[in-house]
Coordinates of C-alpha atoms in Angstrom, one line a residue:
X1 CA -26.7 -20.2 -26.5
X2 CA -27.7 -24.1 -27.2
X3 CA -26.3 -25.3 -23.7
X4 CA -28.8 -27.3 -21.8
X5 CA -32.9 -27.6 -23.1
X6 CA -35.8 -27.1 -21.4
X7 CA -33.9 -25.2 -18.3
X8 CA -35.2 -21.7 -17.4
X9 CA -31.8 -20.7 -15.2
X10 CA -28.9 -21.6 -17.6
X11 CA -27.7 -23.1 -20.7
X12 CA -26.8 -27.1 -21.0
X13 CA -0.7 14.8 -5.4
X14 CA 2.7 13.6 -5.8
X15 CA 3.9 10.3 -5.6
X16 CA 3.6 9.0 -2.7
X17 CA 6.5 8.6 -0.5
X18 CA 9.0 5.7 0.2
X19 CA 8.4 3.9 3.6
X20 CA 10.1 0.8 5.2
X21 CA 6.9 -0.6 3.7
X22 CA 7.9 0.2 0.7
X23 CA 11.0 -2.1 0.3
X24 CA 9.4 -4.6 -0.2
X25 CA 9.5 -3.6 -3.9
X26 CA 12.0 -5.7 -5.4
X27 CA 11.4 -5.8 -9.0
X28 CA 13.2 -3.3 -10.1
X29 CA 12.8 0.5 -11.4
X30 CA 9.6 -0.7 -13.6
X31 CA 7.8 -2.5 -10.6
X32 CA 8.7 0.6 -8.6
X33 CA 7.5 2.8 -10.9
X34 CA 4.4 1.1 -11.2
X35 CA 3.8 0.7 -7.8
X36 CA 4.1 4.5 -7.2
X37 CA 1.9 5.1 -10.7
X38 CA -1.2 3.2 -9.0
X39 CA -1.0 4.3 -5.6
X40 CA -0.9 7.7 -6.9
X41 CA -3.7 7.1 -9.1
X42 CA -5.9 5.7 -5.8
X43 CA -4.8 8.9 -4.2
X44 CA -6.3 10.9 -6.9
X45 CA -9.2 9.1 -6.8
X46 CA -10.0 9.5 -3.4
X47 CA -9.5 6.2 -2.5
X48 CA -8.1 5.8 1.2
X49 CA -8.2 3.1 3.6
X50 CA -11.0 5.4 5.8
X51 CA -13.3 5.3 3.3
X52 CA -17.0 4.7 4.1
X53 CA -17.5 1.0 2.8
X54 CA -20.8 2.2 0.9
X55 CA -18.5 4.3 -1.6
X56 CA -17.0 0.8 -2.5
X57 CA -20.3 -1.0 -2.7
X58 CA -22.1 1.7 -4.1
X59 CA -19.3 1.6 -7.2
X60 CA -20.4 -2.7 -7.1
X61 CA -24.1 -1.8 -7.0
X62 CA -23.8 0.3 -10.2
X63 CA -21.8 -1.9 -11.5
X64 CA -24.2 -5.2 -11.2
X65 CA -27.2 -2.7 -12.3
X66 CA -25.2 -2.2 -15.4
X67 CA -24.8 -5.7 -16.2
X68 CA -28.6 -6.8 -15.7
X69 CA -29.6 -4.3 -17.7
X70 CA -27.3 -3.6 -20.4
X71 CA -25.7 -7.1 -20.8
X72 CA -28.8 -9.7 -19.3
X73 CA -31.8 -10.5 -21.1
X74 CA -33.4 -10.5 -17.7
X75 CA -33.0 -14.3 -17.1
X76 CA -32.6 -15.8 -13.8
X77 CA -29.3 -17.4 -14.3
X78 CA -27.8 -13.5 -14.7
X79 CA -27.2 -14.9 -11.0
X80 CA -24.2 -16.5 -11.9
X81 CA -22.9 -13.7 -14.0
X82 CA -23.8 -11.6 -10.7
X83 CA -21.8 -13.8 -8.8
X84 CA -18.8 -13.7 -10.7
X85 CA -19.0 -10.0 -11.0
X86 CA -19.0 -10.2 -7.2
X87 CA -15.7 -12.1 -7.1
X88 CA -13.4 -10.3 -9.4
X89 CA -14.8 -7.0 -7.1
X90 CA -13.7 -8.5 -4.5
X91 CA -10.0 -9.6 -5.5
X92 CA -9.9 -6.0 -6.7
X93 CA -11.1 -4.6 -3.5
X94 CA -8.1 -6.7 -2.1
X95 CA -5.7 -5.2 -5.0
X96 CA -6.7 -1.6 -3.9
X97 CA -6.3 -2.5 -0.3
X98 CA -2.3 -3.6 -1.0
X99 CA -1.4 -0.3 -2.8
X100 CA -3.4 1.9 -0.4
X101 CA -1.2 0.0 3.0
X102 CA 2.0 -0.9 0.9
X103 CA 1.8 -4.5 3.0
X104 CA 0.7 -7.9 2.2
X105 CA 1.0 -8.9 5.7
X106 CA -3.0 -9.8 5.6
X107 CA -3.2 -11.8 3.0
X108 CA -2.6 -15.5 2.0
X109 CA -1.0 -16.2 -0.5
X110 CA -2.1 -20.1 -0.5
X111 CA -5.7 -18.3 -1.3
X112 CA -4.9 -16.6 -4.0
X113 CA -3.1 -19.9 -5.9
X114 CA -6.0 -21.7 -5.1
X115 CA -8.4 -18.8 -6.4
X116 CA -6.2 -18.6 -9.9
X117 CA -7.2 -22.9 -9.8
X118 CA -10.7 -22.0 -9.2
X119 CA -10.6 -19.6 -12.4
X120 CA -8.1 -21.4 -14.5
X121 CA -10.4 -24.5 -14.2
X122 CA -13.9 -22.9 -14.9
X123 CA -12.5 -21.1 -18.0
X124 CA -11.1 -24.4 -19.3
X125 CA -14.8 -25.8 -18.7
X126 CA -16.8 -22.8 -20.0
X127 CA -14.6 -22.0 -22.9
X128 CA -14.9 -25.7 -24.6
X129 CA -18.8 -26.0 -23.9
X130 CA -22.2 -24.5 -23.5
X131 CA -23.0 -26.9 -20.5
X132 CA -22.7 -24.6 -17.2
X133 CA -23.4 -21.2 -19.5
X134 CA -25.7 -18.4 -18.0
X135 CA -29.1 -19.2 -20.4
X136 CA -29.2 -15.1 -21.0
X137 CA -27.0 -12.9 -23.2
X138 CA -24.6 -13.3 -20.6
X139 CA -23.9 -16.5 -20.9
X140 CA -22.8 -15.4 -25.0
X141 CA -19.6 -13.3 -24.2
X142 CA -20.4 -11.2 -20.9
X143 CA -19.9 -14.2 -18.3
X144 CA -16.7 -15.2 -20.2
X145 CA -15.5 -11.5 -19.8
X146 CA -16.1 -11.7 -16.3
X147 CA -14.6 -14.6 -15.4
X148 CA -11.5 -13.9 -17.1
X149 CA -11.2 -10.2 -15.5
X150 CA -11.6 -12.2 -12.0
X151 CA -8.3 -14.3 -13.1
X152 CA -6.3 -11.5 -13.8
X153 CA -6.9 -9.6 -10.8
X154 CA -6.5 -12.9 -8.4
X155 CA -3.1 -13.1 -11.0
X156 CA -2.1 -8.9 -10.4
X157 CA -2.8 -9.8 -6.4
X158 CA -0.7 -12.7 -6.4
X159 CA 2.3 -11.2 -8.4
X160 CA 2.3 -8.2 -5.9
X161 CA 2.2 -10.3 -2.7
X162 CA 5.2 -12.4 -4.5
X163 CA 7.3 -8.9 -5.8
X164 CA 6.0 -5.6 -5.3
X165 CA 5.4 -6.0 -1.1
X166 CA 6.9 -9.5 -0.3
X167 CA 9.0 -8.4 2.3
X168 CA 6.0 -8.0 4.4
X169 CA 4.4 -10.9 3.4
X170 CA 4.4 -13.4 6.4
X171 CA 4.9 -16.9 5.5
X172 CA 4.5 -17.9 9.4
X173 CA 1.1 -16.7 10.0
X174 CA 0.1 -17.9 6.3
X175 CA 0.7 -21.5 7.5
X176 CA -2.4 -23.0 6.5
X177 CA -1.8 -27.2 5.5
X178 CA 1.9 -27.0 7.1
X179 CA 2.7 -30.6 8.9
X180 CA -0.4 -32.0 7.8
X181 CA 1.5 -35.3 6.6
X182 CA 4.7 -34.3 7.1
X183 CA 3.8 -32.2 4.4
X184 CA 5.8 -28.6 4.2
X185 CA 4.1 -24.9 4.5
X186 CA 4.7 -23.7 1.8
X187 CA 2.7 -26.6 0.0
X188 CA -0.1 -26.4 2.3
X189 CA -2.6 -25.9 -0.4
X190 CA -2.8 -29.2 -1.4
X191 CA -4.0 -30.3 1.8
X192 CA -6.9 -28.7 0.1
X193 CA -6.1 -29.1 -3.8
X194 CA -6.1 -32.9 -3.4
X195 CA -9.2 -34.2 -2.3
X196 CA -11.2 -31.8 -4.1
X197 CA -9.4 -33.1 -7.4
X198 CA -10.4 -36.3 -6.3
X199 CA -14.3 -35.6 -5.3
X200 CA -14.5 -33.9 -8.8
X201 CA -13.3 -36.8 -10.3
X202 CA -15.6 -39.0 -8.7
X203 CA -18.1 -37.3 -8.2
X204 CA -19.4 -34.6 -11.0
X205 CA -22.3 -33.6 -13.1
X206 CA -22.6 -34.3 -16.7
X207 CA -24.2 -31.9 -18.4
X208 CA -21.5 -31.0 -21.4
X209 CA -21.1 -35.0 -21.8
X210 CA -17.7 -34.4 -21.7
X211 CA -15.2 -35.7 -18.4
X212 CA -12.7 -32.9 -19.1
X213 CA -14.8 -30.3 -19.1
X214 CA -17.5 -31.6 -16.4
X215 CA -14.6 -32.5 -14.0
X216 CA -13.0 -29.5 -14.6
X217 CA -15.9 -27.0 -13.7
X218 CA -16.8 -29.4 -10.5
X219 CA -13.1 -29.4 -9.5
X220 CA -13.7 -25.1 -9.4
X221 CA -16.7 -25.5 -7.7
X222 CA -15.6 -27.8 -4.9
X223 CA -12.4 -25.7 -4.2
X224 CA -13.6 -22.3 -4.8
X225 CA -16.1 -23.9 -1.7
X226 CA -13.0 -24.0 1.0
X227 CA -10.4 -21.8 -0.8
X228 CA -11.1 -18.7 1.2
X229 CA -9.8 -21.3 4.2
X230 CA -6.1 -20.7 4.3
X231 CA -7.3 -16.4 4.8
X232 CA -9.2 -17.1 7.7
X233 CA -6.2 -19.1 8.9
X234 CA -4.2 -16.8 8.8
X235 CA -6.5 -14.1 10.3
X236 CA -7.2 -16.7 13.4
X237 CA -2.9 -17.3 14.0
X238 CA -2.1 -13.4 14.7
X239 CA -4.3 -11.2 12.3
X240 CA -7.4 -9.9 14.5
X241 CA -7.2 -6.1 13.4
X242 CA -8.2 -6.1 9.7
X243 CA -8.5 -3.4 7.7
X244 CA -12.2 -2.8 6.5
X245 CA -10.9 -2.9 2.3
X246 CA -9.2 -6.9 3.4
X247 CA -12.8 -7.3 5.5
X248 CA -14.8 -6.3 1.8
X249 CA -12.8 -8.8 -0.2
X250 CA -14.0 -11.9 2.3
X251 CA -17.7 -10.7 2.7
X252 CA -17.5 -10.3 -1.3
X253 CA -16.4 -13.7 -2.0
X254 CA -19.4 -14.8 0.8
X255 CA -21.8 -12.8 -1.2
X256 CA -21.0 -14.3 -4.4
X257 CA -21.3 -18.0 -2.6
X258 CA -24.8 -16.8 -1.7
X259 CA -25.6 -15.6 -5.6
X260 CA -24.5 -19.3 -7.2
X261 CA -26.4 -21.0 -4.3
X262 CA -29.8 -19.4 -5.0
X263 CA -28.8 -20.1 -8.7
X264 CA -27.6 -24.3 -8.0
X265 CA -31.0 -24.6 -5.6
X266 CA -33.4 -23.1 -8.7
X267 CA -31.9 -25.3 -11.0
X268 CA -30.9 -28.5 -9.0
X269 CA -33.3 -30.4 -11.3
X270 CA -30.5 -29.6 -14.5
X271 CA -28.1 -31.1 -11.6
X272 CA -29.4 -34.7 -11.1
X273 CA -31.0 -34.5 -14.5
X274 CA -27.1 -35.8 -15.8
X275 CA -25.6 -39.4 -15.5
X276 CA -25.1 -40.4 -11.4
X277 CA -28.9 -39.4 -10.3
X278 CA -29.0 -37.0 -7.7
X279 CA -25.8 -37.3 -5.8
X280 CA -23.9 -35.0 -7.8
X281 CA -26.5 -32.3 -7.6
X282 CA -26.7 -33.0 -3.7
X283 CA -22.9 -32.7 -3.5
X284 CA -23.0 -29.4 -5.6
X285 CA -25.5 -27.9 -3.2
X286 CA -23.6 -28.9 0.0
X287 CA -20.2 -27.1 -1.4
X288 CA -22.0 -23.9 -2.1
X289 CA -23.0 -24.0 1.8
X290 CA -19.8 -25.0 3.1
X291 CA -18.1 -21.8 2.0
X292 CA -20.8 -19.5 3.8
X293 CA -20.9 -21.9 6.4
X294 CA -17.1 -21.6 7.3
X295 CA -17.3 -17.5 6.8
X296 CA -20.8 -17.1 9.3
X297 CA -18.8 -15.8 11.9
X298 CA -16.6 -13.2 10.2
X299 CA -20.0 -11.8 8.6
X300 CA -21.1 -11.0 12.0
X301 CA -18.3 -9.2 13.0
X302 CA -18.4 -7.2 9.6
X303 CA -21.8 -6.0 10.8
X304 CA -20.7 -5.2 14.0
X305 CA -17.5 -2.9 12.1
X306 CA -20.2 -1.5 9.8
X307 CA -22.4 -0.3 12.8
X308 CA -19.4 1.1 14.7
X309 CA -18.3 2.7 11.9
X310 CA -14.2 2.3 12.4
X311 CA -11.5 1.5 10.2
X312 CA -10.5 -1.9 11.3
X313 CA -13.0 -4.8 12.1
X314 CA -11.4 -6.9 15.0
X315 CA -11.3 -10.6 15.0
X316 CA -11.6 -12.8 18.1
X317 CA -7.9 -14.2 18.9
X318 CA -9.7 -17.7 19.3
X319 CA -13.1 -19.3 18.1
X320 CA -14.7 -20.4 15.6
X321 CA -13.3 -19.0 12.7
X322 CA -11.9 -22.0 11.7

């Protein structure tokens, strides 16, 4: 790729039965059909919501071992390809855990809009210029592939909180931004979508010398920072027993956080090499800590839910979280 020169990390049974669950499938015979299709596909799979996490993360392993091999050229920056391929595993880990419980009752749905932002905004930037490209063969078709996988999986979660289970959805515990302002629940993500929209706008890199498509990838980095914000939210009002597959899909997001900040630290030279000196490249840096700063807690009591070797990882009622 031409991208960015002189930089070594990147370039410039049966179907299942019907339960009260269930009715939350309101789209008709299709969506029902569907629904029923996929869960009984995860049934024959194996799939179940007792599985051993390392049969999900051993499928992930395999999966990233694949990519550096196969798709990489061995570069460094395959860390951002990694930690894309991290987050669309874990918005399907989230998709598998909705069809295997037939709820949405853990998960926000002011999360997920703000994910398909994230997404919408970095394709827009990557697919117009070379600038924030992986350096390796990634970076030519792979990371592109990735990204856009990650979209419509954050899209397929979304549409099935909205339709398939949105009786069980609850709008009261996924309150996140409600009466800040005066301003309404259900537009509590822009409590969040706002001043990241402004940061990025005044405050981005330029390495694709072009404000559309530097704002645009800074915009998805500052929010994809604090998007995961509204799910521990909801998790802190009334959510403390989790199911281990919703647990997965946080730590996976944290993971991928950790992937692009070992990346953004390696190349934070590329960073303040563009117009604005080193602030940008500082600002970067701090929003790839926030994320794992805000989600510390919860990877603690993952650990302790691994070692115990349950079902359910339980949340404090009150603390930190948040």
């Amino acid at each position: 790729m031409g991208g960015m020169g002189g930089m070594g990390g990147m370039n410039g049974g049966g179907s299942m039965p019907h339960s009260d669950n269930n009715k939350g499938n309101l789209g008709g015979g299709k969506t029902s059909d569907l629904t029923r299709k996929i869960q009984k596909t995860l049934k024959d799979l194996g799939v179940t919501s007792k599985d051993h996490p390392l049969k999900l993360w051993g499928v992930y392993l395999v999966f990233i071992v694949i990519t550096y091999f196969v798709f990489s050229g061995g570069d460094f920056s395959v860390l951002l390809t990694v930690a894309s391929a991290t987050r669309s595993f874990a918005f399907l880990t989230l998709l598998i855990s909705l069809f295997i419980s037939s709820s949405s009752s853990l998960v926000s749905l002011k999360t997920l809009h703000l994910y398909l932002c994230v997404f919408a905004f970095r394709l827009l930037s990557i697919f117009r210029h070379e600038g924030y490209l992986p350096y390796d063969k990634t970076g030519d078709w792979f990371y592109h592939f990735v990204e856009f996988t990650a979209l419509g999986f954050t899209a397929f979660t979304a549409y099935t909180v909205h339709v398939t289970f949105k009786s069980t959805y609850e709008p009261t515990h996924d309150s996140f931004g409600g009466g800040v302002g005066g301003l309404p629940s259900q537009f509590g993500e822009l409590v969040i979508l706002v001043p990241c929209a402004l940061l990025a706008i005044l405050i981005h890199p330029t390495l694709n010398s072009d404000w559309i498509s530097d704002v645009s990838w800074t915009f998805s980095m500052y929010l994809e920072s604090i998007a995961v914000l509204p799910q521990l939210y909801l998790f802190q009002k009334g959510k403390s027993n989790i199911t281990m597959l919703t647990a997965h899909f946080v730590v996976a997001l944290g993971l991928a956080r950790v992937f692009d900040g070992i990346f953004w630290m390696r190349s934070f030279t590329e960073l303040t090499s563009s117009n604005g000196g080193k602030f940008p490249g500082i600002v970067a840096l701090i929003s790839q800590l926030a994320h794992l700063v805000m989600i510390c807690d919860f990877f603690w009591y993952y650990a302790r839910a691994l070692k115990e070797g349950g079902t359910e990882m339980v949340l404090p009622t009150s603390g930190s979280m948040v």
